[in-house]
Short mmCIF file of C-alpha atoms and ligand atoms in Angstrom, two decimals:
data_model
loop_
_atom_site.label_atom_id
_atom_site.label_comp_id
_atom_site.label_asym_id
_atom_site.label_seq_id
_atom_site.Cartn_x
_atom_site.Cartn_y
_atom_site.Cartn_z
CA UNK A 26 -1.72 -23.57 6.77
CA UNK A 27 -0.02 -19.89 5.37
CA UNK A 28 2.88 -18.09 6.26
CA UNK A 29 2.46 -14.24 7.05
CA UNK A 30 5.83 -12.58 5.83
CA UNK A 31 6.80 -9.69 6.80
CA UNK A 32 10.06 -7.35 5.99
CA UNK A 33 10.86 -3.25 7.27
CA UNK A 34 14.17 -1.91 6.44
CA UNK A 35 15.42 1.37 8.08
CA UNK A 36 18.29 3.48 7.92
CA UNK A 37 20.87 4.58 10.87
CA UNK A 38 19.03 2.86 13.86
CA UNK A 39 15.84 0.39 13.86
CA UNK A 40 12.48 2.94 13.12
CA UNK A 41 11.44 2.13 16.98
CA UNK A 42 15.21 4.13 17.62
CA UNK A 43 14.62 6.78 14.94
CA UNK A 44 15.70 5.40 11.74
CA UNK A 45 14.92 6.69 8.52
CA UNK A 46 11.92 4.00 6.85
CA UNK A 47 14.13 2.51 3.59
CA UNK A 48 11.68 -0.30 2.43
CA UNK A 49 8.68 -3.37 3.40
CA UNK A 50 7.13 -5.76 2.02
CA UNK A 51 4.33 -8.09 3.00
CA UNK A 52 3.36 -11.65 1.35
CA UNK A 53 1.18 -14.28 2.56
CA UNK A 54 2.84 -17.30 1.39
CA UNK A 55 2.54 -21.34 1.49
CA UNK A 56 5.33 -22.45 4.10
CA UNK A 57 7.92 -24.30 0.35
CA UNK A 58 7.62 -20.32 -0.94
CA UNK A 59 9.14 -18.71 3.16
CA UNK A 60 12.24 -19.58 2.00
CA UNK A 61 12.63 -17.57 -1.38
CA UNK A 62 9.98 -14.92 0.29
CA UNK A 63 12.51 -14.09 2.83
CA UNK A 64 15.47 -14.29 0.50
CA UNK A 65 14.31 -11.82 -2.14
CA UNK A 66 12.99 -9.22 1.04
CA UNK A 67 16.59 -9.47 1.98
CA UNK A 68 17.96 -8.62 -1.31
CA UNK A 69 15.48 -5.98 -1.94
CA UNK A 70 16.07 -4.25 1.56
CA UNK A 71 19.55 -4.64 0.73
CA UNK A 72 19.32 -2.98 -3.06
CA UNK A 73 16.82 -0.23 -2.28
CA UNK A 74 17.10 3.09 -4.69
CA UNK A 75 15.96 4.73 -0.91
CA UNK A 76 19.46 4.02 0.37
CA UNK A 77 21.66 2.02 2.24
CA UNK A 78 19.44 -0.15 4.92
CA UNK A 79 21.36 -0.71 7.91
CA UNK A 80 18.17 -2.30 10.14
CA UNK A 81 15.97 -5.19 8.41
CA UNK A 82 13.70 -6.63 10.63
CA UNK A 83 11.91 -9.80 8.87
CA UNK A 84 8.60 -11.29 10.49
CA UNK A 85 7.65 -15.34 9.63
CA UNK A 86 4.13 -15.99 11.04
CA UNK A 87 1.71 -18.80 10.77
CA UNK A 88 -2.13 -18.19 9.59
CA UNK A 89 -4.38 -20.14 9.75
CA UNK A 90 -6.83 -21.60 6.14
CA UNK A 91 -9.55 -20.84 7.81
CA UNK A 92 -9.26 -17.42 8.91
CA UNK A 93 -8.24 -15.55 5.58
CA UNK A 94 -10.74 -13.99 3.31
CA UNK A 95 -10.68 -13.90 -0.11
CA UNK A 96 -11.32 -10.91 -2.07
CA UNK A 97 -11.99 -10.22 -5.40
CA UNK A 98 -9.43 -7.56 -7.53
CA UNK A 99 -10.14 -4.10 -8.06
CA UNK A 100 -10.76 -2.88 -11.75
CA UNK A 101 -8.07 -1.53 -12.79
CA UNK A 102 -7.97 1.95 -14.72
CA UNK A 103 -4.73 3.69 -16.06
CA UNK A 104 -4.77 8.03 -16.26
CA UNK A 105 -2.26 9.35 -18.07
CA UNK A 106 -1.53 13.27 -18.23
CA UNK A 107 0.79 15.60 -18.98
CA UNK A 108 2.63 16.12 -15.23
CA UNK A 109 2.33 16.13 -12.07
CA UNK A 110 0.16 18.80 -11.18
CA UNK A 111 -2.72 17.27 -13.67
CA UNK A 112 -2.42 13.74 -12.26
CA UNK A 113 -3.18 15.09 -8.44
CA UNK A 114 -5.75 17.69 -10.14
CA UNK A 115 -7.68 14.30 -11.54
CA UNK A 116 -6.97 12.12 -8.53
CA UNK A 117 -8.83 15.11 -6.29
CA UNK A 118 -11.56 14.26 -8.70
CA UNK A 119 -12.04 10.64 -7.92
CA UNK A 120 -11.42 10.94 -4.79
CA UNK A 121 -14.22 13.55 -4.84
CA UNK A 122 -16.71 11.56 -6.58
CA UNK A 123 -16.18 8.12 -4.12
CA UNK A 124 -17.19 10.85 -1.40
CA UNK A 125 -14.33 12.08 -0.30
CA UNK A 126 -15.38 15.51 1.18
CA UNK A 127 -13.21 19.13 -0.28
CA UNK A 128 -11.83 19.93 2.78
CA UNK A 129 -10.88 15.96 3.22
CA UNK A 130 -9.05 15.44 -0.06
CA UNK A 131 -6.89 19.35 0.93
CA UNK A 132 -6.18 18.12 4.12
CA UNK A 133 -5.09 14.92 2.63
CA UNK A 134 -2.55 16.28 0.11
CA UNK A 135 -1.63 18.45 2.47
CA UNK A 136 -0.33 16.33 4.98
CA UNK A 137 1.12 14.41 2.57
CA UNK A 138 2.64 17.10 0.69
CA UNK A 139 3.90 18.05 4.52
CA UNK A 140 5.84 15.04 5.58
CA UNK A 141 9.82 15.50 5.79
CA UNK A 142 10.91 11.95 4.66
CA UNK A 143 8.32 8.57 3.71
CA UNK A 144 6.34 7.11 6.73
CA UNK A 145 6.56 3.59 7.04
CA UNK A 146 2.36 3.42 7.19
CA UNK A 147 -0.74 5.01 6.12
CA UNK A 148 -2.39 8.55 8.34
CA UNK A 149 -6.18 7.66 8.40
CA UNK A 150 -8.18 10.82 7.56
CA UNK A 151 -11.18 11.42 8.12
CA UNK A 152 -13.12 12.13 4.78
CA UNK A 153 -15.27 14.73 5.74
CA UNK A 154 -13.53 16.98 8.37
CA UNK A 155 -9.74 15.52 7.10
CA UNK A 156 -9.14 15.32 10.76
CA UNK A 157 -6.08 12.44 11.63
CA UNK A 158 -7.47 9.88 12.65
CA UNK A 159 -4.91 7.13 13.89
CA UNK A 160 -2.58 8.10 16.84
CA UNK A 161 0.33 6.32 15.32
CA UNK A 162 2.17 10.09 14.49
CA UNK A 163 5.67 9.03 12.09
CA UNK A 164 4.72 5.25 11.65
CA UNK A 165 1.57 4.90 10.34
CA UNK A 166 -0.77 2.57 10.16
CA UNK A 167 1.01 -0.72 8.30
CA UNK A 168 -0.97 -2.87 6.13
CA UNK A 169 0.10 -6.33 6.35
CA UNK A 170 -1.11 -10.39 6.01
CA UNK A 171 -1.87 -10.35 2.10
CA UNK A 172 -1.04 -11.04 -1.31
CA UNK A 173 -2.24 -13.03 -4.57
CA UNK A 174 -4.41 -16.26 -4.12
CA UNK A 175 -3.15 -17.91 -7.40
CA UNK A 176 0.25 -16.32 -8.04
CA UNK A 177 0.88 -18.80 -11.39
CA UNK A 178 -2.37 -17.00 -13.35
CA UNK A 179 -2.51 -14.00 -11.17
CA UNK A 180 0.92 -13.00 -12.46
CA UNK A 181 0.39 -14.16 -16.16
CA UNK A 182 -2.53 -11.84 -15.84
CA UNK A 183 -1.00 -8.83 -14.88
CA UNK A 184 1.27 -9.25 -17.43
CA UNK A 185 -0.68 -9.62 -20.23
CA UNK A 186 -2.39 -6.51 -18.74
CA UNK A 187 0.99 -4.96 -18.95
CA UNK A 188 1.13 -4.58 -15.20
CA UNK A 189 3.85 -7.04 -14.83
CA UNK A 190 6.33 -4.48 -12.33
CA UNK A 191 5.98 -5.32 -8.47
CA UNK A 192 5.41 -1.72 -7.36
CA UNK A 193 1.53 -2.66 -9.38
CA UNK A 194 1.18 -5.80 -8.12
CA UNK A 195 2.35 -4.94 -3.95
CA UNK A 196 -0.28 -2.01 -4.59
CA UNK A 197 -3.06 -3.37 -6.46
CA UNK A 198 -3.07 -5.98 -3.54
CA UNK A 199 -3.27 -3.66 -0.66
CA UNK A 200 -5.66 -0.81 -2.37
CA UNK A 201 -8.18 -3.97 -2.86
CA UNK A 202 -7.45 -5.12 0.79
CA UNK A 203 -8.00 -1.12 2.08
CA UNK A 204 -11.44 -0.72 -0.22
CA UNK A 205 -13.00 -3.68 1.56
CA UNK A 206 -12.17 -1.67 4.73
CA UNK A 207 -14.84 -1.51 7.36
CA UNK A 208 -15.32 2.38 7.02
CA UNK A 209 -13.46 3.23 4.10
CA UNK A 210 -14.03 5.37 1.76
CA UNK A 211 -11.42 5.90 -0.62
CA UNK A 212 -7.06 5.74 -0.60
CA UNK A 213 -4.83 8.12 -2.36
CA UNK A 214 -0.76 7.12 -2.80
CA UNK A 215 1.93 7.52 -4.65
CA UNK A 216 5.05 5.74 -4.09
CA UNK A 217 8.66 6.78 -2.08
CA UNK A 218 11.00 5.08 -4.74
CA UNK A 219 12.41 8.06 -6.13
CA UNK A 220 12.22 6.94 -9.93
CA UNK A 221 9.10 5.93 -9.54
CA UNK A 222 6.40 8.39 -10.45
CA UNK A 223 3.45 6.62 -10.24
CA UNK A 224 0.41 6.74 -7.83
CA UNK A 225 -3.31 6.14 -7.69
CA UNK A 226 -6.24 6.43 -5.38
CA UNK A 227 -8.99 3.97 -4.68
CA UNK A 228 -12.32 2.92 -3.35
CA UNK A 229 -14.65 -0.14 -4.10
CA UNK A 230 -15.60 1.32 -7.57
CA UNK A 231 -12.33 0.92 -8.91
CA UNK A 232 -8.22 0.91 -8.97
CA UNK A 233 -7.62 4.42 -10.37
CA UNK A 234 -3.57 4.39 -11.54
CA UNK A 235 -1.85 7.89 -12.53
CA UNK A 236 1.85 7.59 -14.04
CA UNK A 237 2.40 11.56 -12.98
CA UNK A 238 1.63 11.81 -9.14
CA UNK A 239 5.25 12.57 -8.41
CA UNK A 240 7.75 14.22 -9.59
CA UNK A 241 11.22 11.77 -11.13
CA UNK A 242 13.69 11.44 -7.86
CA UNK A 243 11.48 12.64 -5.14
CA UNK A 244 11.81 10.19 -2.25
CA UNK A 245 8.53 11.16 -0.81
CA UNK A 246 5.38 9.48 -0.60
CA UNK A 247 2.82 8.03 0.82
CA UNK A 248 -0.70 7.08 1.40
CA UNK A 249 -3.81 8.00 3.26
CA UNK A 250 -7.50 6.11 4.03
CA UNK A 251 -9.52 8.75 4.10
CA UNK A 252 -12.70 7.20 6.85
CA UNK A 253 -16.66 7.73 7.18
CA UNK A 254 -16.83 9.76 10.36
CA UNK A 255 -17.94 6.99 13.29
CA UNK A 256 -16.22 4.47 11.91
CA UNK A 257 -14.86 2.39 14.53
CA UNK A 258 -11.37 2.82 14.31
CA UNK A 259 -9.53 0.35 16.60
CA UNK A 260 -11.95 -2.04 14.74
CA UNK A 261 -10.47 -0.73 11.68
CA UNK A 262 -6.69 -0.95 12.06
CA UNK A 263 -7.44 -4.25 13.67
CA UNK A 264 -8.37 -5.16 9.92
CA UNK A 265 -5.96 -3.68 8.12
CA UNK A 266 -3.04 -5.09 10.72
CA UNK A 267 -4.17 -8.67 11.05
CA UNK A 268 -6.70 -10.18 8.80
CA UNK A 269 -5.44 -11.87 5.96
CA UNK A 270 -6.26 -11.64 2.61
CA UNK A 271 -5.95 -13.20 -0.71
CA UNK A 272 -6.73 -11.36 -3.68
CA UNK A 273 -8.46 -12.94 -6.67
CA UNK A 274 -9.52 -12.48 -9.97
CA UNK A 275 -11.78 -13.72 -11.60
CA UNK A 276 -10.64 -12.88 -15.41
CA UNK A 277 -7.36 -14.66 -15.10
CA UNK A 278 -9.69 -18.34 -15.85
CA UNK A 279 -10.80 -16.73 -19.10
N1 WAQ B 30 0.45 -0.19 4.82
C1 WAQ B 30 0.50 0.95 4.92
N2 WAQ B 30 1.11 2.23 4.45
C2 WAQ B 30 2.39 1.53 3.23
C3 WAQ B 30 2.62 -0.12 3.18
C4 WAQ B 30 1.82 -0.74 3.70
N3 WAQ B 30 1.49 -2.10 3.98
N4 WAQ B 30 3.45 0.31 2.15
C5 WAQ B 30 3.66 1.37 1.85
N5 WAQ B 30 2.94 2.38 2.97
C6 WAQ B 30 3.25 3.80 2.39
C7 WAQ B 30 4.43 3.87 3.07
O1 WAQ B 30 3.86 5.65 4.03
C8 WAQ B 30 5.63 4.22 1.88
O2 WAQ B 30 6.05 5.47 2.45
C9 WAQ B 30 4.29 4.71 0.78
O3 WAQ B 30 3.24 4.20 1.30
C10 WAQ B 30 4.38 4.40 -0.66
O4 WAQ B 30 4.95 2.76 -0.49
O5 WAQ B 30 1.87 1.79 -10.99
O6 WAQ B 30 5.63 1.87 -4.63
O7 WAQ B 30 5.97 1.03 -1.29
O8 WAQ B 30 0.13 1.38 -10.27
O9 WAQ B 30 6.56 3.22 -2.76
C11 WAQ B 30 1.73 3.32 -6.76
C12 WAQ B 30 1.36 3.13 -8.27
C13 WAQ B 30 2.91 2.52 -6.38
C14 WAQ B 30 2.04 1.81 -8.38
C15 WAQ B 30 3.21 2.30 -4.46
O10 WAQ B 30 4.13 2.82 -2.75
C16 WAQ B 30 1.32 1.45 -10.26
C17 WAQ B 30 4.07 1.78 -4.07
P1 WAQ B 30 5.88 2.45 -1.66
MG1 MG B 31 8.51 2.46 -1.85
#
């Protein structure tokens, strides 16, 4: 048995009562790790650089081990650019190479840049027309029930590659689950943590990191998932929210 441990924190009020999203986290851990995982999430919610949390929800839910899907970690590449505009231009090229249309890329960036504050989840956008496909408005779709498979070995491998920070760890797990979703073409993301300027463009072809995808100090981040036309959106959201996934890394053994 594994446990899905999820946290969401907001300022002013609960998310559903109009509170401002501060932070969220999701893990999938054995029972022995539930207590320390919830404690770490609580500390993180209280100390977040986006501001003071007034509402924190932590959910612990059992997940049958046989329902877990094992997915191979996406290959990771870092593309350093001189500044944010060239980072965004490179990220757009990666999306185009993954099969997202010009129109959808522009629509996706426009929607991300138009946010007044960060959403809790991601926007689903048609990879051809750029039209928003989910009906979740400012909440978006939150990907959940995923983690690293072999935590000790995987964390050691990540650190050895210079990918030791928590942002990267969480992002590559999320991006691997998302890239394997039915109908997924590609994803674009940048952090909503003011001090973290990195983001990525990902697809089954790989996870391309861009250290400069957002101006330092900006609390505006987000995620867009570009979806193949004709995809069953309900089934897609069900996978993103509920399918338990552990990400494994063939390289750590070697
Ligand atoms: N499901 C869907 N959307 C999410 C989730 C989730 N579980 N978690 C975050 N988001 C959305 C939400 O709109 C956030 O505002 C936005 O993504 C950014 O979230 O160096 O730190 O957790 O390789 O701030 C990427 C680069 C870092 C890492 C991403 O995102 C690297 C990051 P954050
Ligand atoms: Mg954040």
